Every structure is written in C-alpha cells, then in structure tokens.
CSV table of C-alpha atoms in Angstrom, one decimal:
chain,number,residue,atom,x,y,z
A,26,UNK,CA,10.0,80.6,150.6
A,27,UNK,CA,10.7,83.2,147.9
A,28,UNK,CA,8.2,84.2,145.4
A,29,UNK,CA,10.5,81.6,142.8
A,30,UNK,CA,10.5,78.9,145.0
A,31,UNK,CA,6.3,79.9,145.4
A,32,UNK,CA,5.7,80.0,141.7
A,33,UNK,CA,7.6,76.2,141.1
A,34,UNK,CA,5.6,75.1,144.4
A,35,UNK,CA,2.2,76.2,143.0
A,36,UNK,CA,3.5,75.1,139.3
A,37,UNK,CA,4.6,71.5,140.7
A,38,UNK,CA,0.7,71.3,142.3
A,39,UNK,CA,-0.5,71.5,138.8
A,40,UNK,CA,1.8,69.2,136.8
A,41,UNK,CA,2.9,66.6,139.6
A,42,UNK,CA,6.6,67.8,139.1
A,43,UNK,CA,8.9,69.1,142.1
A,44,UNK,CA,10.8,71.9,141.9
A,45,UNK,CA,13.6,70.5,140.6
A,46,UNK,CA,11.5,68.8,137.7
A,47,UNK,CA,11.1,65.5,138.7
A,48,UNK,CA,8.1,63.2,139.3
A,49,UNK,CA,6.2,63.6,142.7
A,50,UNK,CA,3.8,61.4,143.9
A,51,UNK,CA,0.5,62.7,144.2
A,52,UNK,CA,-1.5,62.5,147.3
A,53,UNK,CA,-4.5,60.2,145.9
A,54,UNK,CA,-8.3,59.9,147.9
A,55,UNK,CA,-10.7,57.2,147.5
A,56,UNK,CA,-14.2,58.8,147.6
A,57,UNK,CA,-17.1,56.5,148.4
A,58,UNK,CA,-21.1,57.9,148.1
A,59,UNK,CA,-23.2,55.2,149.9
A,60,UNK,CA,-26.8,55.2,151.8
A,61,UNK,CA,-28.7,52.1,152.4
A,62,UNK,CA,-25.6,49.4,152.4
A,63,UNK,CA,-23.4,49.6,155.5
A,64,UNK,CA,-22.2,45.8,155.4
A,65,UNK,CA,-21.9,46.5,151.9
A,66,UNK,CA,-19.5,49.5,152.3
A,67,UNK,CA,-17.5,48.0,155.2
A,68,UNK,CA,-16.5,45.1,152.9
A,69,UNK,CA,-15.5,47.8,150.6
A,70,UNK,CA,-13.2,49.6,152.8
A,71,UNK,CA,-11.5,46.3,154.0
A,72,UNK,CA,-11.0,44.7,150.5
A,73,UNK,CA,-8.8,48.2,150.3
A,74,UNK,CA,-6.1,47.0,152.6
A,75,UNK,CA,-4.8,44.7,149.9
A,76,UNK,CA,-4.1,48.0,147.6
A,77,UNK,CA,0.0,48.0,146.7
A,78,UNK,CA,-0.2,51.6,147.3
A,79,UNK,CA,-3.0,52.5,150.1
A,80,UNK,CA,-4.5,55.7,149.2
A,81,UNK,CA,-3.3,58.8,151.4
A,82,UNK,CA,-7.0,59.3,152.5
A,83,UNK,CA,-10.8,57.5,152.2
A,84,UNK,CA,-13.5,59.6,152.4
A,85,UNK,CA,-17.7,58.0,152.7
A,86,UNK,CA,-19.7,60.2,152.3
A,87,UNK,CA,-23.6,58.7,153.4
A,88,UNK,CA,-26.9,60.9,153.6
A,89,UNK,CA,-27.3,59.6,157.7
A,90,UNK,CA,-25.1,57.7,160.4
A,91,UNK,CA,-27.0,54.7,159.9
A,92,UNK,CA,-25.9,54.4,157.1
A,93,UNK,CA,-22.1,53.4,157.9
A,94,UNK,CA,-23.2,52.3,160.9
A,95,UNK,CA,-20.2,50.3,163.0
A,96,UNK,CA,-17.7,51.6,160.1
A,97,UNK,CA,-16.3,54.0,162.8
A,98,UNK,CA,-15.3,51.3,164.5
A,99,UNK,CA,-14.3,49.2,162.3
A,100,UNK,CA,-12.4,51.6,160.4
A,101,UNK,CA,-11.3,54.5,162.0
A,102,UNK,CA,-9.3,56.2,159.7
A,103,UNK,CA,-11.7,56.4,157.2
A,104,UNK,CA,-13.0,59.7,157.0
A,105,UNK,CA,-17.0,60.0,157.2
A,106,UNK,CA,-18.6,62.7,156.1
A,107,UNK,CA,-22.8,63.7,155.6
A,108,UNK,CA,-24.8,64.9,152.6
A,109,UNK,CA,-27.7,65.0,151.2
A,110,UNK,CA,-28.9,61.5,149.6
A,111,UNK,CA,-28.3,61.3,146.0
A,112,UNK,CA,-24.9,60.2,144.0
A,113,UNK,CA,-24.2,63.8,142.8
A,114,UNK,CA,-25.0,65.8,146.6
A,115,UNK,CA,-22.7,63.3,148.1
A,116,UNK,CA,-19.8,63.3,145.3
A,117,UNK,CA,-19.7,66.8,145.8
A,118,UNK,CA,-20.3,66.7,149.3
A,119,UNK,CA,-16.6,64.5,148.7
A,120,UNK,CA,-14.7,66.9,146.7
A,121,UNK,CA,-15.3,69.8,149.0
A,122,UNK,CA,-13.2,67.6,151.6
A,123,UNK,CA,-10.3,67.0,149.1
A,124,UNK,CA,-8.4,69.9,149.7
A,125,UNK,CA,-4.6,69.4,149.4
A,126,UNK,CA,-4.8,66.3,147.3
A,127,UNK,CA,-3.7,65.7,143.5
A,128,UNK,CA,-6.1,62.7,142.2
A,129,UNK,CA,-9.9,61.4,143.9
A,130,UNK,CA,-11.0,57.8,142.7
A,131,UNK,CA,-14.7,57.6,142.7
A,132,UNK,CA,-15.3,53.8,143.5
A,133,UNK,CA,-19.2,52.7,143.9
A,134,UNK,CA,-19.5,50.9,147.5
A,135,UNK,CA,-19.5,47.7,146.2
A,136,UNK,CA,-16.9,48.2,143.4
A,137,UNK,CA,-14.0,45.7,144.8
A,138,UNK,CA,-10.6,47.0,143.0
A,139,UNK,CA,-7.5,45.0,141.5
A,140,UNK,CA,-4.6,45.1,144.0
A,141,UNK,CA,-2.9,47.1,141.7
A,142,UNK,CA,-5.8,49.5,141.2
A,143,UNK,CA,-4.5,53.0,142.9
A,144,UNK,CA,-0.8,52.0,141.7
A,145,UNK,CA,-1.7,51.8,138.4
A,146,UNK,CA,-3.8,54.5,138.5
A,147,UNK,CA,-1.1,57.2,139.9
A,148,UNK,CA,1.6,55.9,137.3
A,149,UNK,CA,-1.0,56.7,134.9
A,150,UNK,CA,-1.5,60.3,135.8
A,151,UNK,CA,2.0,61.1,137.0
A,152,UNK,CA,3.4,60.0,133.4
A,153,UNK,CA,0.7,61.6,131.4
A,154,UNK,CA,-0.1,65.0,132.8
A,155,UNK,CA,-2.7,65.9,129.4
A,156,UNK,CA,-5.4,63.0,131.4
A,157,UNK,CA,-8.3,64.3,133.4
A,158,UNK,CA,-9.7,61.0,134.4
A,159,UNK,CA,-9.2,57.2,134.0
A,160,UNK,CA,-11.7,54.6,134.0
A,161,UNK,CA,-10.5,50.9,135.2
A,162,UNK,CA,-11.3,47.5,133.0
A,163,UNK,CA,-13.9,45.5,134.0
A,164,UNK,CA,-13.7,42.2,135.1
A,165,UNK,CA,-16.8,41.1,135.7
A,166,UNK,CA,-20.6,43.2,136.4
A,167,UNK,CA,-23.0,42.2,138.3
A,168,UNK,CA,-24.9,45.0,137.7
A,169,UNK,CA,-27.2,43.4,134.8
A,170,UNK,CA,-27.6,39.9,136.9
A,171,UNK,CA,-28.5,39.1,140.5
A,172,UNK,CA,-25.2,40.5,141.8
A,173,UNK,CA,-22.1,38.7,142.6
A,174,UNK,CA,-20.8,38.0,146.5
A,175,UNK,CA,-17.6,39.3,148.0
A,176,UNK,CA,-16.0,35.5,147.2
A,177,UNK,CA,-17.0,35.5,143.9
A,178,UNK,CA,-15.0,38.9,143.3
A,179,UNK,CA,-11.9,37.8,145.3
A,180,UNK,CA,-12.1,34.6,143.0
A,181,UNK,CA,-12.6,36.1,139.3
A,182,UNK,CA,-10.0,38.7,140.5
A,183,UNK,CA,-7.5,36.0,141.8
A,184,UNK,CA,-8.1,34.4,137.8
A,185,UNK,CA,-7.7,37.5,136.2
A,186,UNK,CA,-5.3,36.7,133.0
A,187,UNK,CA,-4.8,40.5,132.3
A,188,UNK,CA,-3.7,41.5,135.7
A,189,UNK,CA,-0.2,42.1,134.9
A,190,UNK,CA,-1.3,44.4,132.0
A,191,UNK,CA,0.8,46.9,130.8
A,192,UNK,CA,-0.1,50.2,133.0
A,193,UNK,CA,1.1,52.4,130.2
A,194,UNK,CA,-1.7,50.4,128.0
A,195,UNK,CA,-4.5,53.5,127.9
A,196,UNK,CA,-7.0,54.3,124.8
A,197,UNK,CA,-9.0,57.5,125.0
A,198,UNK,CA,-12.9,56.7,125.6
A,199,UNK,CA,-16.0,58.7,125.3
A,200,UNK,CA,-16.7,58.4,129.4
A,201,UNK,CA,-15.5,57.2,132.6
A,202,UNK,CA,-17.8,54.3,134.1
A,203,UNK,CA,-19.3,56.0,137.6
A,204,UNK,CA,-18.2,52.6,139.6
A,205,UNK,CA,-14.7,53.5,139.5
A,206,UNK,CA,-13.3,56.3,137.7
A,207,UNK,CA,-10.0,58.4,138.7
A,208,UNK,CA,-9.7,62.6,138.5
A,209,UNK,CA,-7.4,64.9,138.4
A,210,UNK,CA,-8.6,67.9,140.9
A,211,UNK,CA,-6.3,70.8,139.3
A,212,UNK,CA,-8.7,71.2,136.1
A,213,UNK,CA,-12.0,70.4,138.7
A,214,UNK,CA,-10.8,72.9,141.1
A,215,UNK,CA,-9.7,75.4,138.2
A,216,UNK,CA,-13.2,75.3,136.3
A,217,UNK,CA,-15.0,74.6,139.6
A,218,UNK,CA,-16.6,71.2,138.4
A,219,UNK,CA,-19.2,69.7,140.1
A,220,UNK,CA,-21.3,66.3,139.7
A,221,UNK,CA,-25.1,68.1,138.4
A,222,UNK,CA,-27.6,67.8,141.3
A,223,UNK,CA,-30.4,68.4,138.6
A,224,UNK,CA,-29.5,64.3,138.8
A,225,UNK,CA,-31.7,63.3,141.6
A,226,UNK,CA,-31.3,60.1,143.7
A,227,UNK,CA,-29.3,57.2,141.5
A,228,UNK,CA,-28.7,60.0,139.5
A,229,UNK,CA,-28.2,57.7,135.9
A,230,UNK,CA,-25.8,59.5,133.4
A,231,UNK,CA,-24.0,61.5,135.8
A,232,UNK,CA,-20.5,59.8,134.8
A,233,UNK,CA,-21.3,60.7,131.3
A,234,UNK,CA,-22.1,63.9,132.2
A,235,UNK,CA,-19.1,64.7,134.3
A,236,UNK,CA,-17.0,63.2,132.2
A,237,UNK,CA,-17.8,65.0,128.6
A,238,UNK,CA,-17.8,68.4,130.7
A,239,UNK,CA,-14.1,67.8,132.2
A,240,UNK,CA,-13.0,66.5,128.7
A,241,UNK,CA,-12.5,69.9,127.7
A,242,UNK,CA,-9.6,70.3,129.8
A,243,UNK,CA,-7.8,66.9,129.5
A,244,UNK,CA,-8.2,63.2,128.4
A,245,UNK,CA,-10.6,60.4,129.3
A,246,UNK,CA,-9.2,57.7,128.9
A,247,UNK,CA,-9.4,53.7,130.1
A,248,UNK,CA,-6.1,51.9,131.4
A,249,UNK,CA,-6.6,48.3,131.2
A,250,UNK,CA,-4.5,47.9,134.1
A,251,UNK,CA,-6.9,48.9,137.2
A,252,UNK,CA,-9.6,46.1,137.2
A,253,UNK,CA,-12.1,45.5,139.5
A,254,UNK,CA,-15.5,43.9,139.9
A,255,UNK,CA,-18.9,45.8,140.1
A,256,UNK,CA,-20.9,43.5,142.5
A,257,UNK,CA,-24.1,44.9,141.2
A,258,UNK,CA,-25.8,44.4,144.6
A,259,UNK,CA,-29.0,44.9,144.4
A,260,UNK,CA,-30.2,46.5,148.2
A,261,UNK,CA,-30.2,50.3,148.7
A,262,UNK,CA,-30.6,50.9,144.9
A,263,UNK,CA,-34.2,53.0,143.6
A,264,UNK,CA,-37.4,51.7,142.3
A,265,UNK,CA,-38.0,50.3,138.8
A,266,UNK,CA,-40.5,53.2,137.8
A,267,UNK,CA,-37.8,56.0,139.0
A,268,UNK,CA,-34.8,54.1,137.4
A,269,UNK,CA,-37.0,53.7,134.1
A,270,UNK,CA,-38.1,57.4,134.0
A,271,UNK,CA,-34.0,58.2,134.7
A,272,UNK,CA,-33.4,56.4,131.4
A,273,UNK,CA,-35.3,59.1,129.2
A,274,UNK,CA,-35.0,61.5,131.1
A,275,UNK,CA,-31.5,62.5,132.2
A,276,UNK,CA,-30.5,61.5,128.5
A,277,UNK,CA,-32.7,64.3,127.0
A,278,UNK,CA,-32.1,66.9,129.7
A,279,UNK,CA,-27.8,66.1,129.1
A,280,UNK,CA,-28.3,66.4,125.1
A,281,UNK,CA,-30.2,69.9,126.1
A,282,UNK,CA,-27.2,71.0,128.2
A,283,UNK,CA,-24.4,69.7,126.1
A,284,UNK,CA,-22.4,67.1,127.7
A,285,UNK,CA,-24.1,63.8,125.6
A,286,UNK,CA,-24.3,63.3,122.0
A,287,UNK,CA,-27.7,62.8,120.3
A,288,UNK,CA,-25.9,59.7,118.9
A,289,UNK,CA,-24.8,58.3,122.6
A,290,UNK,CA,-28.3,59.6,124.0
A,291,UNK,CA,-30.6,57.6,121.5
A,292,UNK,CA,-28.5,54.4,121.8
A,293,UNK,CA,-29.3,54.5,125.4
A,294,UNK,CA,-32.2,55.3,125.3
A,295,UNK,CA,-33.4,53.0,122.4
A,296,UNK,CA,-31.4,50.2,124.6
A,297,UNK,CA,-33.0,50.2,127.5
A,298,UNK,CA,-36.1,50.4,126.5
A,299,UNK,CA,-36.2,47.4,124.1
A,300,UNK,CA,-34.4,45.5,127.1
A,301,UNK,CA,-36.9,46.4,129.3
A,302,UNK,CA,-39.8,45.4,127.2
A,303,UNK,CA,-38.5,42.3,126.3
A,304,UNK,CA,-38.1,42.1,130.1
A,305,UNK,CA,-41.7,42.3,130.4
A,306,UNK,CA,-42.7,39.4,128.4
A,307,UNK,CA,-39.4,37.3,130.3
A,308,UNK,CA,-38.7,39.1,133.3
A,309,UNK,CA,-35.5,38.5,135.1
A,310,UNK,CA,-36.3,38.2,139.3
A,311,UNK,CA,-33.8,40.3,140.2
A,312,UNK,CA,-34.9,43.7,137.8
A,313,UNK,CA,-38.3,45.3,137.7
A,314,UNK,CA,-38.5,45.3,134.0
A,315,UNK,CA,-42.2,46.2,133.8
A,316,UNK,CA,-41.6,49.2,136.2
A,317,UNK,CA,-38.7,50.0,134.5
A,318,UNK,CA,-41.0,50.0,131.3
A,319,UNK,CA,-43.9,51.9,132.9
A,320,UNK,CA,-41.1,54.7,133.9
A,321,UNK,CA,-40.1,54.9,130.4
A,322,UNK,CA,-43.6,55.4,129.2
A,323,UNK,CA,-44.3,58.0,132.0
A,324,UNK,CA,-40.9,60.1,130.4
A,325,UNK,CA,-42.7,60.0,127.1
A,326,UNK,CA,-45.7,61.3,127.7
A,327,UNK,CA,-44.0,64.0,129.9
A,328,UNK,CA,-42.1,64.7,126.8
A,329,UNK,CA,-45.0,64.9,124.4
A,330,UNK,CA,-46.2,68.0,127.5
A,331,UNK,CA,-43.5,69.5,127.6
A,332,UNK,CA,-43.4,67.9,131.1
A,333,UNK,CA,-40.1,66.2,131.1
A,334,UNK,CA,-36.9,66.6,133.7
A,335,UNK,CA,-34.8,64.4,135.7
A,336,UNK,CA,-36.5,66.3,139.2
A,337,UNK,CA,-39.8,64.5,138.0
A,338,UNK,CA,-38.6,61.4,140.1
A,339,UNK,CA,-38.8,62.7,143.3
A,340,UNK,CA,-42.6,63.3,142.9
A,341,UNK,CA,-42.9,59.3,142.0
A,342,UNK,CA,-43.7,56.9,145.5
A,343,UNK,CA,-40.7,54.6,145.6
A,344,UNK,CA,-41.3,51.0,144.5
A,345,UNK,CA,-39.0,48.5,146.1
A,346,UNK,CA,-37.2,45.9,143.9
C-alpha cells in the first residue's frame, strides 16, 4: 500500500468513507457491563438474534465468572471479558477490547432493543459523520416500577406504533441515556475518553458525564428510530442508602469537574429527593425510598464538612432492596 493509498485508508477510519469516497459500513460492537444477573444477561444476548443487522462483535464484560455463568455455552461467540465491579471499570474494561471497530452500543443487560436497533443506529452515523453518540427512544421503563418481564418487552415492542419511524428523524439532546446509547470510537480513541471511575459501583450520572465530555467533539443526539425497553429489573442493582447518597453526590462532584450544568444538577437533585420523601410517607415495595432518603441526608451533612465524594459509598455496608 503506498503512503496515498495509507493516508485515504487511515482517513476513511475516521469519516466511514472508502477510498474511493463512498459509504462503508462500520464494524459496530454491542458492549454489555453486568454482575449479579446471569439469566438476566443471557436473555439479553438471545433477544439480539432478532437484530436486522447483527453486530460484528458482543462483548460482556462482568466483575467474576459467575457472573455469566452458562453464557459460554449458551453463547459462544460472545466475547467475555473481566473487570473490576462497577459500571465505569467494566465500560472501560469494554472499550480497551474494541480495537478495529467504528461504533460500540452500550446496552444495560436488561435493555431488550427494537429489531431495527443496530440498523438504524449505523445509518445514523454513516450519514451524519458530525454525531458522537445516539441515544434510542424509549418504549417503555421499568426502571421506576417493579420491572417488566421478557414477554411484556416482546409484547409492547411487537405494538410499537413508531417502529417504522423515520431513521433520519434525530434532535440534538443534552445526554445519552446509559441503557442504550451508541459511540463513535474515532473522537474516544483520539481524546482518550474514558467512563470516570471516581463513579463507584452503579456509578449514577456517568451517561451524563460521558456524554457532555465527548460533546465537545461531535453531536448527541436521540434518533427516534432505535427503541427498546429498559426492564428495570430490580436484582443485582445497590442498596437504597448508596443509591440515595449517589444522587447528591455524583451531581455535585460532576458540576465541580465540568461535564453537568448547575441547572441539570439541581433538577436532579431537587427531584429525587422530593420523590424519595414522598416515598417515605407512601413507599412503593419495590424501592427503598426511606434508604434512599437517609443516603440523601448522609450527602448533605458530608457537604456541610466538606466531606462529600462519590468514593464515600464504598465505606457504606450494603442494604439489600
């Protein structure tokens, strides 16, 4: 190959074009960070065979082997991977394995995609090459309720109305949602991007976080298109009073570093605690409100002494939901 025929090569990585200037498609991952939920994952992985264009590679990344356990097995091209347990240690743990590929979507392990999900999703960044990341509509969450089933998400995705949306229908947004988002790797590769391991564990406002800081080098924006359902399930996921102090916390400590807006942080922050303390007086089985509550209360006084960052959690014994 002459040093030409180099440059277009290296040129075409960036901007999805051959070398004669026309549209390639991009090798595209699915990354999965689980711990906790192997039956959960493994549904996952097989709701992906119904994907009009498979992804070239999936990668699960999980803190132990137990925690894909049988997944091996029952899918053996997946690629499994180890890191250490949090969101942000194992999505990084992800993109250091994504060498040679244009475009990673992040999908939580019980984040059940649109058929059309992937498709949609490389049309999206192969016709726009100024995006950085998409974010997928949602059809339903169960992330505020007691969780949906695997039947319930095949059904409200088999009703869908706006399936057949337009895939060229996009609108910038503020952040991708961390369920399922999409990302370019030339600008996260060029910049070195990483997910912030100062975000222990559930690691809360890390899509916010990743997404404001690789917004400087393209758009985020939400293409109405890729739909899925968030099943919301509830096993696996960290105790009320970590989860509570995450909502104060990780807000202030983003605001400090520069990737979330005063105005975004307070509404969070402001939400969540007025949800939780009405929880308290009408608690919902399925969240610990008044742990959630005491967590908040905990961030507060840390931030009246000075006392306050996201690591704090770690130090907290773990209260099952």
């Amino acid at each position: 190959m002459s040093l030409t025929e180099e440059a277009l090569e290296m040129q075409g990585a960036e901007t999805g074009l051959d070398r004669k200037g026309r549209v390639r498609p991009l090798v595209v991952a699915v990354g999965i960070a689980t711990a906790g939920r192997p039956s959960v994952v493994a549904h996952t992985i097989r709701a992906l065979d119904g994907q009009t264009r498979k992804p070239d590679a999936i990668v699960v990344c999980s803190p132990s082997e137990a925690d894909v356990a049988g997944l091996a097995d029952a899918a053996p091209d997946v690629r499994l991977i180890q890191g250490p347990r949090g969101l942000t240690h194992q999505r990084n743990q992800i993109l250091r394995h994504l060498d040679g590929f244009d475009v990673v979507v992040f999908f939580d392990d019980d984040f059940i995609p649109s058929a059309r999900y992937i498709e949609v999703v490389e049309k999206v960044f192969s016709s726009n090459p100024d995006v950085a990341m998409t974010t997928g509509r949602m059809v339903a969450d169960g992330i505020g309720g007691p969780g949906l089933d695997m039947a319930t998400a095949v059904a409200l995705l088999d009703k869908d109305h706006d399936a057949r949306s337009d895939w060229r229908d996009i609108k910038d947004v503020y952040n991708g949602y961390g369920c399922n988002m999409a990302v370019r790797l030339a600008p996260v590769r060029e910049h070195a991007l990483m997910f912030d391991e100062a975000l222990p564990l559930y690691a809360w406002l890390e899509d916010i976080d990743f997404s404001r800081r690789l917004a400087r080098y393209g758009r985020i924006v939400k293409t109405e298109a890729a739909s899925g359902v968030h099943l919301g399930t509830k096993s696996g996921r960290q105790s009320g009073i970590r989860l509570g102090y995450s909502q104060i916390a990780n807000p202030f400590y983003l605001v400090r570093k520069g990737s979330c807006s005063w105005r975004k942080a307070l509404h969070l922050m402001s939400r969540n605690c007025l949800a939780n303390l009405i929880g308290m007086v009408r608690p919902e089985p399925y969240i610990d409100r008044t742990g959630r509550a005491v967590g908040n209360a905990r961030a507060f006084a840390d931030l009246l002494t000075g006392r306050l960052t996201p690591a704090r959690i770690l130090n907290f014994e773990r209260r099952l939901l």
